[in-house]
Coordinates of C-alpha atoms in Angstrom, one line a residue:
M24 CA 9.5 145.1 37.4
I25 CA 13.1 144.4 38.3
H26 CA 13.2 141.6 35.9
K27 CA 12.1 143.8 33.1
Q28 CA 14.9 146.5 34.0
F29 CA 17.4 143.7 34.1
L30 CA 16.2 142.8 30.5
L31 CA 16.3 146.0 29.5
V32 CA 19.8 146.8 30.7
V33 CA 21.0 143.3 29.1
L34 CA 19.4 144.3 25.8
A35 CA 21.2 147.7 25.8
V36 CA 24.5 146.2 26.6
I37 CA 24.0 143.9 23.6
L38 CA 22.9 146.8 21.6
L39 CA 26.0 148.6 22.6
A40 CA 28.2 145.6 22.0
L41 CA 27.0 145.1 18.4
Q42 CA 27.5 148.8 17.5
L43 CA 31.0 148.7 19.0
S44 CA 31.5 145.6 16.8
V45 CA 30.1 147.3 13.8
N46 CA 32.4 150.3 14.4
I47 CA 35.5 147.9 14.8
S48 CA 34.6 146.4 11.5
A49 CA 34.1 149.6 9.7
A50 CA 37.5 150.9 11.1
N51 CA 39.3 147.7 9.6
T52 CA 37.6 148.1 6.4
T53 CA 37.2 151.7 5.6
G54 CA 40.0 152.3 3.3
R55 CA 39.5 154.5 -0.1
V56 CA 40.0 152.9 -3.3
I57 CA 42.1 155.1 -5.7
H58 CA 42.1 154.1 -9.4
V59 CA 45.0 155.0 -11.7
A60 CA 44.7 154.5 -15.6
K61 CA 46.5 155.9 -18.7
T62 CA 43.3 157.7 -19.6
G63 CA 43.3 159.5 -16.0
L64 CA 44.3 162.9 -14.9
D65 CA 46.5 163.7 -12.0
S66 CA 43.7 166.5 -11.3
N67 CA 41.3 163.8 -10.9
D68 CA 39.8 162.7 -7.6
G69 CA 40.9 159.1 -8.2
N70 CA 37.5 157.2 -8.4
E71 CA 36.6 154.7 -10.9
N72 CA 35.2 157.2 -13.3
S73 CA 37.9 159.9 -12.7
P74 CA 41.2 157.9 -12.4
L75 CA 44.5 159.5 -11.6
L76 CA 47.1 159.3 -14.4
T77 CA 50.2 158.1 -12.2
I78 CA 50.8 155.9 -9.5
S79 CA 53.1 158.6 -8.0
K80 CA 50.0 160.8 -7.5
A81 CA 48.2 158.1 -5.9
E82 CA 50.8 157.6 -3.4
T83 CA 50.8 161.3 -2.3
L84 CA 47.1 160.7 -1.4
A85 CA 47.2 157.4 0.0
Q86 CA 46.6 156.8 3.6
H87 CA 46.8 153.6 5.7
G88 CA 44.1 151.2 4.8
D89 CA 43.9 152.5 1.3
R90 CA 43.9 150.4 -2.0
I91 CA 45.4 151.9 -5.1
I92 CA 44.0 149.7 -8.2
V93 CA 46.2 150.4 -11.4
H94 CA 44.7 149.6 -14.7
K95 CA 46.4 148.3 -17.8
G96 CA 49.1 150.2 -19.8
T97 CA 53.0 151.1 -19.3
Y98 CA 53.8 153.4 -16.4
R99 CA 57.1 155.2 -17.0
E100 CA 57.8 156.3 -13.3
M101 CA 59.6 155.7 -10.2
I102 CA 57.3 155.6 -7.4
I103 CA 58.7 156.8 -4.0
F104 CA 56.7 155.7 -0.7
H105 CA 56.8 158.5 1.7
S106 CA 54.4 156.7 4.1
G107 CA 53.0 153.2 4.7
G108 CA 50.2 151.2 6.5
T109 CA 50.2 151.0 10.5
S110 CA 49.4 147.4 11.0
M111 CA 48.6 144.5 9.0
D112 CA 44.8 145.4 9.0
S113 CA 45.5 148.9 7.5
R114 CA 48.3 148.3 5.0
I115 CA 48.5 150.3 1.8
T116 CA 47.8 148.1 -1.2
Y117 CA 49.0 148.8 -4.8
T118 CA 47.5 146.3 -7.1
A119 CA 47.3 145.7 -10.9
A120 CA 43.5 145.6 -11.9
S121 CA 42.2 141.9 -12.1
G122 CA 43.0 140.8 -15.5
D123 CA 45.2 143.8 -16.6
N124 CA 48.5 143.9 -18.0
V125 CA 50.3 146.7 -15.8
I126 CA 54.0 147.3 -16.6
I127 CA 56.3 149.8 -14.8
K128 CA 59.5 150.5 -16.8
G129 CA 62.7 152.2 -15.5
S130 CA 63.3 153.4 -19.3
E131 CA 62.3 155.8 -21.9
R132 CA 61.7 155.2 -25.4
I133 CA 64.1 157.1 -27.6
E134 CA 63.1 157.8 -31.4
S135 CA 65.8 160.0 -32.4
W136 CA 68.1 157.6 -33.9
V137 CA 70.2 158.8 -37.0
K138 CA 71.6 156.2 -39.3
Q139 CA 75.4 156.2 -39.6
G140 CA 77.4 153.9 -41.8
G141 CA 76.4 150.2 -42.3
N142 CA 74.0 149.1 -39.4
I143 CA 75.2 151.5 -36.7
W144 CA 72.7 154.1 -35.6
R145 CA 73.5 156.9 -33.3
A146 CA 71.5 159.1 -30.6
E147 CA 72.1 162.0 -28.5
I148 CA 70.4 162.1 -25.1
A149 CA 70.3 165.2 -23.2
E150 CA 71.1 165.1 -19.7
S151 CA 67.5 166.2 -18.6
V152 CA 66.2 163.0 -19.7
F153 CA 68.1 161.2 -16.8
M154 CA 66.4 163.5 -14.1
G155 CA 69.7 163.5 -12.1
F156 CA 70.4 159.9 -12.5
N157 CA 72.4 159.1 -15.4
P158 CA 73.3 155.0 -15.6
F159 CA 75.4 155.5 -18.6
T160 CA 78.1 157.4 -16.6
I161 CA 78.1 154.7 -13.9
W162 CA 80.3 151.5 -14.3
I163 CA 79.1 148.5 -12.5
N164 CA 82.5 147.7 -11.2
K165 CA 84.5 150.5 -10.7
E166 CA 87.6 148.4 -10.2
S167 CA 87.0 146.6 -13.6
P168 CA 85.2 149.0 -15.8
T169 CA 83.6 146.8 -18.5
A170 CA 79.8 147.5 -18.4
H171 CA 77.6 150.6 -17.4
L172 CA 74.5 150.5 -15.5
G173 CA 72.5 151.8 -18.6
G174 CA 71.3 149.6 -21.1
V175 CA 69.7 149.5 -24.7
Y176 CA 66.6 147.4 -25.3
L177 CA 65.0 146.7 -28.5
N178 CA 61.4 145.4 -28.6
N179 CA 61.9 144.5 -24.7
N180 CA 65.1 142.6 -25.2
P181 CA 68.4 143.8 -23.8
L182 CA 71.0 144.6 -26.2
K183 CA 74.8 143.7 -25.2
E184 CA 77.2 146.5 -24.6
K185 CA 80.7 146.6 -26.2
L186 CA 83.9 148.5 -25.5
T187 CA 84.5 149.9 -28.9
I188 CA 82.5 151.5 -31.8
T189 CA 84.3 149.0 -33.9
E190 CA 82.8 146.0 -32.0
V191 CA 79.4 147.4 -32.5
G192 CA 79.9 147.4 -36.3
Q193 CA 80.6 143.8 -36.3
I194 CA 77.8 142.4 -34.1
V195 CA 74.2 142.9 -34.4
G196 CA 72.8 143.8 -31.0
G197 CA 75.8 145.5 -29.7
W198 CA 75.9 149.1 -28.2
F199 CA 78.5 151.5 -27.0
T200 CA 78.3 154.7 -25.3
G201 CA 80.4 157.8 -24.8
Q202 CA 79.9 161.3 -23.5
E203 CA 80.1 164.6 -25.7
N204 CA 79.5 168.1 -24.6
G205 CA 77.4 167.2 -21.8
R206 CA 75.4 164.7 -23.6
T207 CA 75.3 161.1 -23.7
I208 CA 76.0 159.5 -26.9
L209 CA 74.8 156.0 -28.0
W210 CA 75.8 153.9 -30.9
A211 CA 74.0 150.7 -31.5
N212 CA 73.8 147.9 -34.3
F213 CA 69.9 147.2 -35.0
G214 CA 70.7 144.9 -38.0
K215 CA 68.2 145.5 -40.6
L216 CA 65.8 147.1 -38.2
N217 CA 64.8 150.9 -37.9
P218 CA 64.9 151.6 -34.3
N219 CA 62.7 154.7 -34.7
K220 CA 59.9 152.3 -36.0
E221 CA 60.6 149.6 -33.3
L222 CA 60.2 149.9 -29.6
T223 CA 63.9 151.1 -28.6
E224 CA 64.3 152.1 -24.9
I225 CA 67.2 153.0 -22.5
N226 CA 67.4 152.9 -18.7
V227 CA 66.9 156.2 -16.9
R228 CA 65.5 155.3 -13.3
P229 CA 67.1 153.4 -10.6
A230 CA 63.9 151.8 -9.0
A231 CA 60.2 150.9 -9.5
F232 CA 59.2 151.3 -5.9
S233 CA 61.5 152.7 -3.4
T234 CA 61.6 154.6 -0.3
I235 CA 63.8 157.7 0.6
N236 CA 63.2 157.6 4.6
S237 CA 63.9 154.4 6.2
G238 CA 61.0 152.7 8.2
V239 CA 58.3 152.8 5.6
S240 CA 56.1 149.6 6.5
Y241 CA 53.0 147.6 5.7
I242 CA 53.0 148.0 1.8
V243 CA 51.3 145.6 -0.6
L244 CA 52.7 145.2 -4.0
D245 CA 50.7 142.7 -6.1
G246 CA 50.4 141.8 -9.8
F247 CA 53.0 144.3 -11.5
K248 CA 55.3 143.6 -14.3
I249 CA 58.6 145.6 -13.6
T250 CA 61.4 145.9 -15.9
Q251 CA 64.4 147.8 -17.3
I252 CA 65.4 149.2 -13.8
A253 CA 69.2 150.4 -13.6
S254 CA 69.8 150.5 -9.8
P255 CA 73.4 150.5 -8.8
M256 CA 75.2 147.2 -7.3
A257 CA 74.2 146.6 -3.7
T258 CA 76.8 145.7 -1.1
I259 CA 76.0 143.9 2.5
N260 CA 78.1 146.7 4.2
G261 CA 76.8 149.4 2.1
E262 CA 73.9 150.7 -0.1
Q263 CA 71.4 148.1 -1.1
P264 CA 69.3 149.6 -3.7
G265 CA 66.9 147.5 -6.0
A266 CA 63.9 147.6 -8.5
I267 CA 61.9 147.2 -5.2
A268 CA 63.6 148.4 -2.4
V269 CA 61.9 148.3 1.2
N270 CA 65.1 150.5 2.7
G271 CA 64.7 149.3 6.3
G272 CA 60.8 149.0 6.3
T273 CA 58.9 146.2 7.6
H274 CA 55.9 143.9 6.8
W275 CA 55.9 144.4 3.1
L276 CA 54.0 141.7 0.9
V277 CA 55.2 141.6 -2.7
Q278 CA 53.3 138.9 -4.9
N279 CA 52.5 137.9 -8.3
C280 CA 54.8 140.2 -9.7
S281 CA 57.2 139.9 -12.6
L282 CA 60.7 141.5 -12.4
S283 CA 63.1 141.5 -15.2
D284 CA 66.1 143.2 -16.8
C285 CA 66.9 144.7 -13.3
K286 CA 70.4 145.7 -13.7
S287 CA 71.6 144.7 -10.2
V288 CA 69.0 143.6 -7.5
A289 CA 65.4 142.7 -8.2
I290 CA 64.0 143.0 -4.7
S291 CA 65.8 144.4 -1.8
I292 CA 64.6 143.8 1.6
G293 CA 67.5 145.3 3.3
Q294 CA 68.6 148.5 4.4
T295 CA 71.7 150.6 4.2
G296 CA 74.7 148.9 6.0
H297 CA 78.1 150.4 6.9
F298 CA 81.7 149.1 6.6
Y299 CA 83.3 147.5 9.9
P300 CA 87.0 148.1 9.4
N301 CA 87.7 147.6 13.1
A302 CA 85.8 144.4 13.6
N303 CA 87.4 142.2 16.1
P304 CA 86.3 139.8 19.0
G305 CA 85.2 142.8 21.2
N306 CA 83.4 144.5 18.2
P307 CA 82.1 142.0 16.0
E308 CA 80.3 142.7 12.8
Y309 CA 76.6 143.7 12.7
R310 CA 76.8 144.3 16.8
D311 CA 75.2 147.8 16.2
L312 CA 72.1 146.0 14.4
S313 CA 70.9 144.3 17.3
R314 CA 67.2 145.4 18.1
N315 CA 63.7 144.2 18.9
I316 CA 63.0 141.4 16.2
S317 CA 59.5 142.5 16.0
E318 CA 60.6 146.0 14.5
V319 CA 62.6 144.3 11.5
G320 CA 61.8 142.3 8.6
H321 CA 58.5 140.3 8.6
H322 CA 58.2 140.6 4.8
V323 CA 56.4 138.1 2.7
I324 CA 57.9 137.7 -1.1
R325 CA 55.8 135.2 -2.8
H326 CA 54.6 133.9 -6.4
N327 CA 57.1 136.2 -8.4
H328 CA 59.1 135.6 -11.3
I329 CA 62.3 137.2 -11.3
F330 CA 64.6 136.8 -14.4
R331 CA 67.3 138.4 -16.5
C332 CA 68.7 140.4 -13.4
G333 CA 72.3 141.2 -12.9
Q334 CA 73.3 140.7 -9.4
A335 CA 70.5 138.9 -7.4
G336 CA 67.0 138.0 -7.3
I337 CA 66.5 138.8 -3.7
Y338 CA 68.9 140.5 -1.5
G339 CA 69.3 142.1 1.9
L340 CA 70.6 142.8 5.2
L341 CA 68.9 142.2 8.5
H342 CA 65.4 142.5 7.2
G343 CA 65.3 139.0 5.8
T344 CA 64.7 138.3 9.7
C345 CA 61.3 136.7 10.4
S346 CA 60.4 136.9 6.5
E347 CA 59.1 134.3 4.3
I348 CA 60.1 133.7 0.7
S349 CA 58.2 131.3 -1.0
D350 CA 57.2 129.9 -4.5
N351 CA 59.3 132.1 -6.5
L352 CA 61.0 131.4 -9.8
I353 CA 64.3 133.0 -9.9
E354 CA 66.5 132.4 -13.2
D355 CA 69.0 133.6 -15.5
I356 CA 70.8 135.8 -13.1
N357 CA 74.0 137.5 -14.2
V358 CA 73.9 136.0 -17.8
N359 CA 76.3 138.5 -19.2
N360 CA 78.8 138.1 -16.5
E361 CA 78.7 141.9 -15.7
F362 CA 79.1 141.2 -12.0
S363 CA 82.1 139.5 -10.8
T364 CA 81.3 140.3 -7.0
E365 CA 80.9 137.3 -4.7
E366 CA 77.7 138.8 -3.9
T367 CA 76.0 137.5 -7.0
A368 CA 73.4 135.1 -6.4
G369 CA 69.8 134.0 -6.5
I370 CA 69.1 135.0 -3.0
R371 CA 71.6 136.7 -0.9
L372 CA 70.6 137.4 2.7
A373 CA 72.9 138.4 5.8
M374 CA 71.5 138.7 9.5
A375 CA 68.2 136.8 8.5
V376 CA 67.1 135.2 11.6
D377 CA 64.3 132.9 11.5
V378 CA 64.1 133.2 8.0
I379 CA 61.8 130.7 5.7
L380 CA 62.8 130.0 2.2
N381 CA 60.2 127.5 0.9
H382 CA 59.6 125.8 -2.3
N383 CA 61.6 128.2 -4.6
L384 CA 63.1 127.2 -8.0
I385 CA 66.4 128.8 -8.7
R386 CA 68.4 128.0 -11.7
R387 CA 71.0 129.5 -14.3
V388 CA 73.0 131.7 -11.9
N389 CA 76.3 132.8 -13.5
G390 CA 79.4 134.2 -12.0
T391 CA 83.2 134.9 -13.0
T392 CA 85.8 133.8 -10.4
E393 CA 83.5 134.9 -7.7
G394 CA 79.8 134.8 -7.0
G395 CA 77.1 132.6 -8.9
Y396 CA 75.5 131.0 -6.1
G397 CA 72.1 129.8 -5.7
L398 CA 71.5 130.6 -2.2
F399 CA 74.1 132.6 -0.2
L400 CA 73.3 133.1 3.5
G401 CA 75.7 134.9 6.3
P402 CA 77.0 136.0 8.4
L403 CA 74.1 135.2 10.9
F404 CA 71.1 133.1 9.9
Q405 CA 70.3 131.6 13.2
G406 CA 66.9 129.7 13.2
A407 CA 66.6 129.8 9.2
R408 CA 64.6 127.0 7.5
I409 CA 65.6 126.2 4.0
S410 CA 62.8 123.6 2.8
R411 CA 61.5 122.4 -0.7
N412 CA 63.6 124.3 -3.0
V413 CA 65.1 123.2 -6.3
I414 CA 68.5 124.9 -7.1
S415 CA 70.5 123.9 -10.4
N416 CA 72.8 125.3 -13.0
T417 CA 74.5 127.6 -10.7
R418 CA 78.1 128.8 -11.4
R419 CA 79.3 128.0 -8.0
S420 CA 77.8 126.4 -5.0
C421 CA 74.0 125.7 -4.9
I422 CA 74.2 126.8 -1.3
Y423 CA 76.8 128.9 0.5
L424 CA 76.7 129.3 4.2
Y425 CA 78.9 131.8 5.7
N426 CA 79.8 132.7 9.4
N427 CA 76.9 131.5 11.6
H428 CA 76.5 129.7 14.9
G429 CA 73.3 128.1 14.0
P430 CA 71.0 126.3 14.2
A431 CA 69.8 126.2 10.7
L432 CA 67.5 123.4 9.2
F433 CA 67.9 122.3 5.4
D434 CA 65.3 119.9 4.5
N435 CA 63.6 118.3 1.5
N436 CA 65.8 120.3 -0.9
I437 CA 66.8 119.2 -4.5
L438 CA 70.2 120.4 -5.2
S439 CA 72.0 119.8 -8.5
G440 CA 75.5 121.0 -8.3
P441 CA 78.0 122.4 -10.7
G442 CA 80.1 119.1 -10.1
K443 CA 81.9 117.2 -7.4
E444 CA 85.4 118.0 -9.1
S445 CA 84.8 121.7 -8.8
K446 CA 84.4 121.3 -4.8
E447 CA 81.3 123.5 -5.1
G448 CA 77.7 122.3 -4.3
I449 CA 77.2 122.9 -0.4
K450 CA 80.2 125.3 1.0
M451 CA 80.2 126.2 4.4
E452 CA 82.7 128.7 6.1
S453 CA 82.7 129.0 9.7
A454 CA 79.1 127.8 9.5
E455 CA 78.0 125.5 12.5
A456 CA 75.0 123.6 13.7
N457 CA 73.5 122.9 10.1
V458 CA 70.9 120.2 9.9
F459 CA 70.6 118.6 6.4
V460 CA 67.8 115.7 6.2
Q461 CA 65.7 114.5 3.3
N462 CA 67.5 116.3 0.8
L463 CA 68.6 115.1 -2.7
F464 CA 72.3 116.1 -3.7
Y465 CA 73.3 115.6 -7.1
D466 CA 77.0 116.1 -8.2
C467 CA 77.6 118.3 -5.3
G468 CA 81.1 118.9 -3.5
F469 CA 80.8 119.5 0.2
S470 CA 83.1 121.5 2.3
N471 CA 83.4 123.3 5.8
I472 CA 86.2 125.4 6.9
R473 CA 87.1 127.9 9.4
I474 CA 87.1 131.3 7.8
P475 CA 90.9 132.0 6.9
G476 CA 92.6 135.0 8.3
K477 CA 89.6 136.2 10.2
T478 CA 89.9 136.9 14.1
F479 CA 86.7 138.7 14.7
A480 CA 83.9 136.8 16.5
T481 CA 80.4 136.0 15.6
S482 CA 77.3 137.0 17.5
N483 CA 75.1 134.3 18.9
Y484 CA 71.5 135.4 19.8
L485 CA 68.8 134.2 22.5
A486 CA 66.4 132.1 20.6
H487 CA 64.2 133.8 18.0
S488 CA 65.5 137.2 18.8
L489 CA 68.2 139.7 18.0
V490 CA 69.5 140.1 21.4
I491 CA 73.0 139.0 21.6
K492 CA 74.0 136.1 24.1
Q493 CA 77.6 135.7 23.4
T494 CA 80.3 136.7 20.7
I495 CA 82.7 133.9 19.9
P496 CA 84.2 132.5 16.6
A497 CA 81.9 130.3 14.7
L498 CA 83.6 127.1 14.0
P499 CA 83.0 124.2 11.4
R500 CA 81.2 121.6 13.6
D501 CA 78.0 120.3 14.9
D502 CA 76.3 119.7 11.4
R503 CA 73.9 116.8 11.2
W504 CA 73.1 114.6 8.0
Y505 CA 70.2 112.4 8.2
S506 CA 68.1 110.4 5.7
N507 CA 69.7 112.1 2.7
L508 CA 70.1 110.9 -0.9
F509 CA 73.6 111.5 -2.3
I510 CA 74.2 111.0 -6.1
K511 CA 77.7 111.3 -7.7
G512 CA 79.4 113.1 -4.8
G513 CA 79.2 112.2 -1.0
L514 CA 80.2 113.2 2.5
D515 CA 83.7 111.3 2.2
Q516 CA 84.8 115.1 1.1
L517 CA 84.1 116.3 4.8
D518 CA 86.4 115.9 7.7
G519 CA 84.5 114.6 10.9
D520 CA 84.6 117.7 12.8
A521 CA 83.5 118.0 16.5
D522 CA 80.0 116.7 17.1
C523 CA 79.4 116.3 13.6
E524 CA 76.9 113.3 12.8
A525 CA 75.7 111.4 9.7
D526 CA 73.4 108.4 9.2
Y527 CA 70.6 106.7 7.7
N528 CA 71.8 108.1 4.1
V529 CA 71.9 106.5 0.7
Y530 CA 74.9 106.9 -1.9
S531 CA 74.5 106.1 -5.5
D532 CA 76.5 106.7 -8.6
N533 CA 80.0 106.3 -7.1
A534 CA 78.8 108.7 -4.2
S535 CA 80.9 107.6 -1.0
T536 CA 80.1 107.6 2.7
C537 CA 82.0 109.3 5.2
S538 CA 84.5 107.7 7.5
W539 CA 83.1 109.4 10.6
G540 CA 79.4 108.1 10.5
D541 CA 76.9 106.6 8.3
K542 CA 76.9 103.4 10.3
H543 CA 73.4 102.5 8.9
S544 CA 73.7 104.1 5.5
K545 CA 73.6 102.2 2.3
I546 CA 75.8 102.4 -1.0
V547 CA 73.9 101.7 -4.3
V548 CA 75.9 99.8 -7.1
G549 CA 73.7 101.0 -9.9
S550 CA 72.7 104.2 -11.3
A551 CA 70.0 106.6 -10.0
K552 CA 69.5 108.1 -13.6
F553 CA 69.0 111.4 -11.9
K554 CA 67.6 114.1 -14.4
L555 CA 66.1 117.4 -14.0
V556 CA 63.7 118.4 -16.9
D557 CA 63.5 122.1 -17.4
S558 CA 60.8 124.0 -19.3
A559 CA 60.0 127.8 -19.7
D560 CA 58.3 128.2 -16.4
S561 CA 58.6 124.6 -14.5
V562 CA 60.9 121.9 -13.7
G563 CA 60.2 118.0 -13.4
L564 CA 62.6 115.2 -12.0
Y565 CA 63.1 111.6 -13.4
I566 CA 65.0 109.1 -11.2
N567 CA 65.4 105.4 -11.5
N568 CA 62.9 104.4 -8.6
K569 CA 64.0 101.1 -8.6
S570 CA 67.7 101.9 -7.7
I571 CA 66.9 103.5 -4.3
P572 CA 66.6 101.3 -1.1
K573 CA 64.7 102.2 2.0
V574 CA 66.5 102.5 5.1
S575 CA 65.2 102.2 8.6
C576 CA 65.7 105.6 10.2
P577 CA 64.4 107.0 13.5
T578 CA 61.7 109.7 13.4
L579 CA 63.4 112.9 12.7
D580 CA 62.0 114.9 15.9
P581 CA 63.8 116.8 18.5
S582 CA 64.4 113.8 20.7
F583 CA 66.5 112.3 17.8
I584 CA 68.2 115.4 16.2
G585 CA 69.0 116.9 19.5
F586 CA 69.5 120.0 21.4
F587 CA 72.2 122.5 20.4
A588 CA 74.1 123.6 23.5
L589 CA 75.3 127.0 21.9
S590 CA 71.9 128.3 20.9
K591 CA 70.0 126.7 23.7
Q592 CA 67.4 125.3 21.3
F593 CA 66.1 122.4 19.2
I594 CA 65.4 123.0 15.7
E595 CA 62.5 125.2 16.1
Y596 CA 59.8 127.3 14.4
S597 CA 59.7 131.0 15.6
D598 CA 57.3 130.5 18.1
G599 CA 59.8 128.1 19.9
K600 CA 57.7 125.0 18.9
A601 CA 60.2 122.3 18.0
I602 CA 60.1 120.7 14.5
T603 CA 59.6 117.2 13.4
I604 CA 60.5 116.4 10.0
D605 CA 57.4 114.2 8.9
K606 CA 56.6 115.3 5.4
D607 CA 58.4 115.2 2.1
F608 CA 58.9 117.4 -0.8
L609 CA 55.3 116.5 -2.1
D610 CA 53.9 117.2 1.2
S611 CA 53.1 113.7 1.7
S612 CA 53.6 111.9 5.3
T613 CA 54.5 108.6 6.6
S614 CA 54.5 106.7 9.8
E615 CA 57.0 104.2 8.6
L616 CA 60.4 104.1 10.1
S617 CA 61.6 102.1 7.0
R618 CA 61.5 104.6 4.3
F619 CA 63.2 106.0 1.2
P620 CA 65.8 108.6 1.9
G621 CA 65.6 111.9 0.4
P622 CA 62.8 114.2 -0.4
F623 CA 60.4 111.5 -1.4
Y624 CA 58.8 108.9 0.7
Q625 CA 57.4 107.2 -2.3
Y626 CA 59.8 106.8 -5.1
S627 CA 57.5 104.8 -7.1
K628 CA 55.8 107.9 -8.0
L629 CA 59.1 108.8 -10.1
G630 CA 59.0 106.2 -12.8
S631 CA 57.9 109.0 -15.0
I632 CA 58.8 112.9 -14.9
V633 CA 57.3 114.5 -11.7
P634 CA 56.6 118.0 -11.7
L635 CA 58.3 119.9 -8.7
F636 CA 57.6 123.5 -9.5
N637 CA 55.2 125.3 -11.9
C638 CA 55.2 129.2 -12.3
Q639 CA 52.2 130.9 -13.9
K640 CA 53.9 133.6 -15.4

């Protein structure tokens, strides 16, 4: 009897556990599916047979755990998130329907053009079209007013702004703007085309997806084509708008999206900062942003194509922390030189602790006397890892590192500089404890100097946190250069600052070793014949595989690379586990101590063009 009662109790416990399991599982999967389609109505209930018309309406109905599926078509709206998910298991997901082409535009079509003399057409735009935001009244650079935020597009291609109507008459594809009697007037040269019969559009919105309130988190954006957004210029110490702008939110996932013709920033993973006019050793920049590291960043930005954007592909203060930016193609930034700021870059992040930048292709980043960097990090990027990226055709340095105590790891990158003679390539200013291993540097200049004229100190954090440990000036010191391949430009350009080390490298095509290290490094007399082969959506590499010698190099593990006394850490993952560099660009591994330097363990594979990156647009 007791035995039967015991069995009944056990059975009851099992049944209760199963019921709890079912309830927990249901709690994690019970999200409503809301459909949006161009055939819908916002008065519908949003099911598959009764879809909504706008994404904005779906946003007002969405609760944590819900999934909004957007069907094919062009959506001319700005979606403002008022709430997000509550955890990774209950995010709010916005996704393009499988196989559908979903386009979100920050523009409106204009079909009221009136032909003037020659090829010039004129259009009058009422202020109501801009809904309180008129980009044709805003200069990109107020100090140097040469281009407005607004733009004109013909069949999805941007036309180029001119400063006089006379210039417009002379150049097909030019346009000019002015204000008359409270209306925006546009003049444009469409050549032999009739703009009223073509797809002719102008910017009217500053964002595609954004928030008003800070802290909207756990949002997923998947598979959208976002274009023709006129967000104002971002500044690290000020406003940070973008076509997609997290505005201080955390745990966003942005993937499989295309972002083009965004006048300033494509994806902003920052928050509004402020200026620090009284920064000094007792009151350093960004001290007020210190907080629990779990409450910032943690974004994932992957498999996106970002092109023809003005200021930067990805940008942000603080919320790059603990984020992963991977497998993105970022190209053709600032092609018209409309942005003269130093903040112009493929990726620009500040205060990005433990950020991971992995396998991104960044190319054709333009600039004027300032800006035009592939990657610009700082101040503060302690614990960052930059790995397997390809950066080429930048106006200034492939990588610019500014004001950081480190450590930071740069491994298996392929960096084609703008020319050794330009002194651009790897530019460091008061950036210490940077570890460069297994990289390929082609025609790069190298520099590391102390920030001139700056007296304020820089924060150093407890490892993998935003808790300030100490605040002292950052110095050009403690860098490590191991097992790299230098072509056309070498480390002879760097002074042997305190605790800097370099060894087990190979120098080719007249690149020179440094005087303060490179005891076991080798110099190649012949040419590596390095060449990057670009196509529309990919890049490949050719190199003379017979020209690269092997070098006996210790295992690149914590015991060799060493401990960084200031930060009290090795080169580490965000969980504190030390990193051993035992894989190359192609994710191959080797146990051999005698191996090829640079990002490939087997250069025999490079006898033909080897694909490095492919973006399926």
